[in-house]
GROMACS .gro file of C-alpha atoms in nm:
model
  242
    1MET     CA    1   2.278  -2.092   0.449
    2GLY     CA    2   2.083  -1.882   0.700
    3ASN     CA    3   1.706  -1.850   0.709
    4ARG     CA    4   1.725  -1.493   0.587
    5GLU     CA    5   1.924  -1.579   0.275
    6LYS     CA    6   1.696  -1.875   0.205
    7LEU     CA    7   1.386  -1.653   0.214
    8ILE     CA    8   1.544  -1.407  -0.027
    9GLY     CA    9   1.638  -1.690  -0.262
   10LEU     CA   10   1.284  -1.829  -0.254
   11ALA     CA   11   1.138  -1.484  -0.317
   12TYR     CA   12   1.348  -1.455  -0.631
   13LYS     CA   13   1.278  -1.809  -0.744
   14TYR     CA   14   0.900  -1.774  -0.711
   15GLN     CA   15   0.879  -1.403  -0.802
   16GLY     CA   16   0.738  -1.311  -0.463
   17LYS     CA   17   0.436  -1.544  -0.482
   18TYR     CA   18   0.349  -1.585  -0.115
   19PHE     CA   19   0.190  -1.927  -0.116
   20ARG     CA   20   0.454  -2.079  -0.344
   21ILE     CA   21   0.718  -1.954  -0.103
   22LEU     CA   22   0.521  -2.089   0.193
   23LYS     CA   23   0.496  -2.432   0.031
   24ALA     CA   24   0.869  -2.433  -0.041
   25ILE     CA   25   0.942  -2.347   0.323
   26LYS     CA   26   0.722  -2.630   0.447
   27ASN     CA   27   0.893  -2.870   0.208
   28ASN     CA   28   1.235  -2.748   0.326
   29GLU     CA   29   1.324  -2.679  -0.035
   30GLU     CA   30   1.688  -2.620  -0.111
   31ILE     CA   31   1.777  -2.295  -0.282
   32ASP     CA   32   2.089  -2.120  -0.406
   33GLU     CA   33   2.200  -1.839  -0.178
   34ILE     CA   34   2.118  -1.489  -0.299
   35ASN     CA   35   2.244  -1.177  -0.128
   36ASP     CA   36   2.033  -0.863  -0.158
   37ASP     CA   37   2.107  -0.564   0.062
   38ASN     CA   38   1.794  -0.379  -0.051
   39CYS     CA   39   1.539  -0.597   0.120
   40LEU     CA   40   1.382  -0.668   0.456
   41THR     CA   41   1.292  -1.017   0.569
   42ILE     CA   42   1.063  -1.130   0.846
   43PHE     CA   43   1.377  -1.235   1.036
   44ASP     CA   44   1.519  -0.881   1.043
   45ASP     CA   45   1.496  -0.664   1.355
   46ASP     CA   46   1.377  -0.362   1.158
   47TYR     CA   47   1.095  -0.553   0.987
   48PRO     CA   48   0.779  -0.346   1.062
   49LEU     CA   49   0.595  -0.470   1.368
   50GLU     CA   50   0.262  -0.378   1.207
   51LEU     CA   51   0.317  -0.637   0.934
   52ARG     CA   52   0.367  -0.914   1.189
   53GLN     CA   53  -0.001  -0.872   1.282
   54LEU     CA   54  -0.113  -0.985   0.936
   55ARG     CA   55  -0.253  -1.328   0.866
   56TYR     CA   56  -0.004  -1.348   0.580
   57PRO     CA   57   0.293  -1.128   0.672
   58PRO     CA   58   0.529  -1.074   0.377
   59PHE     CA   59   0.835  -1.298   0.395
   60VAL     CA   60   1.052  -1.050   0.206
   61LEU     CA   61   1.007  -0.683   0.118
   62PHE     CA   62   1.227  -0.532  -0.150
   63TYR     CA   63   1.273  -0.158  -0.116
   64LYS     CA   64   1.411   0.163  -0.258
   65GLY     CA   65   1.435   0.477  -0.049
   66ASN     CA   66   1.429   0.568   0.318
   67LEU     CA   67   1.339   0.286   0.557
   68ASP     CA   68   1.323   0.530   0.850
   69LEU     CA   69   0.981   0.639   0.722
   70LEU     CA   70   0.843   0.306   0.847
   71LYS     CA   71   0.910   0.420   1.205
   72LYS     CA   72   0.697   0.733   1.176
   73GLU     CA   73   0.320   0.787   1.211
   74LYS     CA   74   0.149   0.682   0.889
   75ILE     CA   75  -0.193   0.722   0.732
   76GLY     CA   76  -0.328   0.530   0.434
   77ILE     CA   77  -0.507   0.703   0.148
   78VAL     CA   78  -0.685   0.486  -0.107
   79GLY     CA   79  -0.942   0.528  -0.380
   80SER     CA   80  -1.045   0.511  -0.741
   81ARG     CA   81  -0.808   0.508  -1.037
   82ILE     CA   82  -1.063   0.726  -1.219
   83PRO     CA   83  -1.162   0.977  -0.950
   84CYS     CA   84  -1.386   1.280  -0.976
   85GLU     CA   85  -1.261   1.633  -0.913
   86TYR     CA   86  -1.428   1.641  -0.571
   87SER     CA   87  -1.238   1.339  -0.438
   88LEU     CA   88  -0.911   1.459  -0.593
   89LYS     CA   89  -0.945   1.799  -0.425
   90ALA     CA   90  -1.040   1.638  -0.095
   91THR     CA   91  -0.732   1.412  -0.122
   92GLU     CA   92  -0.510   1.714  -0.181
   93LEU     CA   93  -0.651   1.894   0.122
   94LEU     CA   94  -0.625   1.584   0.341
   95VAL     CA   95  -0.258   1.539   0.255
   96LYS     CA   96  -0.178   1.908   0.306
   97ASN     CA   97  -0.340   1.895   0.650
   98ASN     CA   98  -0.132   1.591   0.744
   99MET     CA   99   0.214   1.695   0.632
  100ASP     CA  100   0.350   1.581   0.970
  101LYS     CA  101   0.254   1.222   0.882
  102ILE     CA  102   0.377   0.974   0.624
  103ILE     CA  103   0.129   0.888   0.350
  104VAL     CA  104   0.091   0.522   0.254
  105SER     CA  105  -0.071   0.439  -0.080
  106GLY     CA  106  -0.043   0.213  -0.382
  107LEU     CA  107   0.131   0.429  -0.645
  108ALA     CA  108  -0.155   0.369  -0.885
  109LYS     CA  109  -0.331   0.623  -1.104
  110GLY     CA  110  -0.595   0.853  -0.959
  111ILE     CA  111  -0.626   0.895  -0.584
  112ASP     CA  112  -0.300   0.714  -0.508
  113GLY     CA  113  -0.104   0.929  -0.750
  114LYS     CA  114  -0.254   1.250  -0.614
  115ALA     CA  115  -0.169   1.154  -0.255
  116HIS     CA  116   0.194   1.072  -0.343
  117ASP     CA  117   0.229   1.384  -0.556
  118VAL     CA  118   0.107   1.627  -0.289
  119SER     CA  119   0.290   1.471   0.007
  120ASP     CA  120   0.647   1.554   0.096
  121TYR     CA  121   0.718   1.202   0.221
  122SER     CA  122   0.522   0.892   0.132
  123ILE     CA  123   0.546   0.516   0.103
  124GLY     CA  124   0.433   0.343  -0.216
  125ILE     CA  125   0.335  -0.024  -0.201
  126LEU     CA  126   0.372  -0.195  -0.538
  127GLY     CA  127   0.184  -0.482  -0.696
  128CYS     CA  128   0.475  -0.553  -0.929
  129GLY     CA  129   0.852  -0.591  -0.917
  130ILE     CA  130   1.052  -0.327  -0.736
  131ASN     CA  131   1.216  -0.226  -1.068
  132TYR     CA  132   0.894  -0.226  -1.272
  133VAL     CA  133   0.741   0.119  -1.322
  134TYR     CA  134   0.365   0.074  -1.335
  135PRO     CA  135   0.175   0.266  -1.450
  136LEU     CA  136   0.438   0.430  -1.668
  137GLU     CA  137   0.269   0.768  -1.633
  138ASN     CA  138   0.377   0.765  -1.265
  139LEU     CA  139   0.748   0.751  -1.354
  140LYS     CA  140   0.816   1.089  -1.190
  141LEU     CA  141   0.643   0.972  -0.872
  142PHE     CA  142   0.857   0.657  -0.869
  143GLU     CA  143   1.167   0.873  -0.898
  144LYS     CA  144   1.042   1.107  -0.625
  145LEU     CA  145   0.976   0.824  -0.379
  146GLN     CA  146   1.315   0.666  -0.442
  147THR     CA  147   1.490   0.987  -0.337
  148GLN     CA  148   1.265   1.133  -0.066
  149GLY     CA  149   1.019   0.856   0.013
  150LEU     CA  150   1.007   0.478   0.013
  151ILE     CA  151   0.893   0.210  -0.231
  152LEU     CA  152   0.813  -0.140  -0.102
  153SER     CA  153   0.725  -0.457  -0.288
  154GLU     CA  154   0.701  -0.829  -0.219
  155TYR     CA  155   0.797  -0.882  -0.580
  156PRO     CA  156   1.160  -0.877  -0.697
  157ASP     CA  157   1.319  -0.714  -1.001
  158ASN     CA  158   1.086  -0.683  -1.301
  159THR     CA  159   0.801  -0.908  -1.188
  160LYS     CA  160   0.500  -0.814  -1.399
  161PRO     CA  161   0.197  -0.636  -1.245
  162LEU     CA  162  -0.044  -0.928  -1.249
  163SER     CA  163  -0.404  -0.847  -1.157
  164TYR     CA  164  -0.416  -1.065  -0.846
  165HIS     CA  165  -0.105  -0.898  -0.701
  166PHE     CA  166  -0.290  -0.575  -0.625
  167PRO     CA  167  -0.568  -0.698  -0.392
  168PHE     CA  168  -0.307  -0.902  -0.203
  169ARG     CA  169  -0.065  -0.610  -0.165
  170ASN     CA  170  -0.347  -0.402  -0.014
  171ARG     CA  171  -0.307  -0.587   0.315
  172ILE     CA  172   0.033  -0.416   0.349
  173ILE     CA  173  -0.120  -0.070   0.299
  174ALA     CA  174  -0.382  -0.146   0.564
  175ALA     CA  175  -0.133  -0.285   0.815
  176LEU     CA  176   0.115   0.002   0.789
  177SER     CA  177  -0.153   0.272   0.826
  178ASN     CA  178  -0.276   0.401   1.161
  179VAL     CA  179  -0.592   0.521   0.984
  180VAL     CA  180  -0.716   0.435   0.634
  181TYR     CA  181  -0.893   0.713   0.442
  182VAL     CA  182  -1.125   0.608   0.160
  183MET     CA  183  -1.160   0.895  -0.087
  184GLN     CA  184  -1.369   0.731  -0.360
  185SER     CA  185  -1.459   0.369  -0.406
  186SER     CA  186  -1.697   0.124  -0.569
  187GLU     CA  187  -1.825  -0.211  -0.453
  188ARG     CA  188  -1.601  -0.412  -0.686
  189SER     CA  189  -1.287  -0.203  -0.655
  190GLY     CA  190  -0.956  -0.307  -0.505
  191THR     CA  191  -1.011  -0.043  -0.237
  192VAL     CA  192  -1.261  -0.278  -0.075
  193THR     CA  193  -0.984  -0.528   0.001
  194THR     CA  194  -0.788  -0.256   0.180
  195ILE     CA  195  -1.098  -0.165   0.383
  196ASN     CA  196  -1.160  -0.526   0.481
  197GLU     CA  197  -0.798  -0.577   0.585
  198ALA     CA  198  -0.803  -0.258   0.790
  199LEU     CA  199  -1.121  -0.361   0.969
  200GLU     CA  200  -0.979  -0.705   1.041
  201LEU     CA  201  -0.676  -0.535   1.196
  202GLN     CA  202  -0.911  -0.308   1.396
  203LYS     CA  203  -0.783   0.005   1.224
  204GLU     CA  204  -0.996   0.316   1.186
  205VAL     CA  205  -1.149   0.357   0.841
  206LYS     CA  206  -1.265   0.708   0.749
  207VAL     CA  207  -1.472   0.768   0.437
  208LEU     CA  208  -1.525   1.085   0.235
  209PRO     CA  209  -1.901   1.155   0.214
  210PHE     CA  210  -2.061   1.247  -0.118
  211SER     CA  211  -2.378   1.429  -0.215
  212ILE     CA  212  -2.680   1.199  -0.235
  213PHE     CA  213  -2.716   1.319  -0.595
  214ASP     CA  214  -2.366   1.206  -0.697
  215GLU     CA  215  -2.369   0.853  -0.838
  216GLN     CA  216  -1.990   0.829  -0.810
  217GLY     CA  217  -2.019   0.841  -0.433
  218VAL     CA  218  -2.288   0.579  -0.378
  219TYR     CA  219  -2.051   0.320  -0.234
  220ASN     CA  220  -1.871   0.571  -0.012
  221ASN     CA  221  -2.204   0.670   0.138
  222LYS     CA  222  -2.299   0.304   0.178
  223LEU     CA  223  -1.980   0.245   0.376
  224ILE     CA  224  -2.074   0.531   0.608
  225ASN     CA  225  -2.426   0.397   0.642
  226ASP     CA  226  -2.279   0.057   0.733
  227GLY     CA  227  -2.079   0.210   1.017
  228ALA     CA  228  -1.757   0.354   0.873
  229LEU     CA  229  -1.635   0.680   1.025
  230ILE     CA  230  -1.699   1.001   0.830
  231LEU     CA  231  -1.409   1.207   0.704
  232GLU     CA  232  -1.525   1.537   0.852
  233ALA     CA  233  -1.477   1.894   0.736
  234ASN     CA  234  -1.228   1.987   1.009
  235GLU     CA  235  -0.986   1.726   0.873
  236LEU     CA  236  -0.995   1.893   0.530
  237LYS     CA  237  -1.051   2.256   0.618
  238ILE     CA  238  -1.348   2.212   0.388
  239ASP     CA  239  -1.409   2.590   0.361
  240ASN     CA  240  -1.129   2.592   0.106
  241LEU     CA  241  -1.291   2.321  -0.106
  242LYS     CA  242  -1.421   2.496  -0.418
   0.00000   0.00000   0.00000
């Protein structure tokens, strides 16, 4: 059995759990061969170079959709699952002003969903199995990305969306993105893990500023105060923001 087939088999056996797979590799664990045409492994030539820069590069990525999108210029858009109207409108404008780029986000509710919905072509990074639609309200977005975008996941089949999957998957969003845009965040949100990964990879992080009177934007403004780049009006054509 080749190394590629062994990795795929381990990914299925351990439901994509990175450190279980790593331990099995170190122990030279035997595994039944599993063939899966809809996946990329770290041994494949078309495995994204950006992901090889990660401390923990995914061993296997299951996918649905157009892999050619990985070769194009990409920007990450991340933010709250319960966003305010201001950050939603800013996300819409940001996407519309970057229609020549591929949007990378997490296919979650809120900011992620808005970014995928507005974009023509986007990449959704899952924190669950490649066949598991989560959240269910994003079913139409899942269907859209399968036909004119791309869905990627470390997790095979119907692996459940466990809470610790999401912070870990955020490293993939950060790595694939040339720039990461933070539209609305809080200090304890999963967005922070994406920011930290992006900074570790020396990626630009741009943050949407909020009014000093808006409590929902306190952490965004703190990020800017701490040295993050400001998402400026010319990137949004802010005159149209009502």
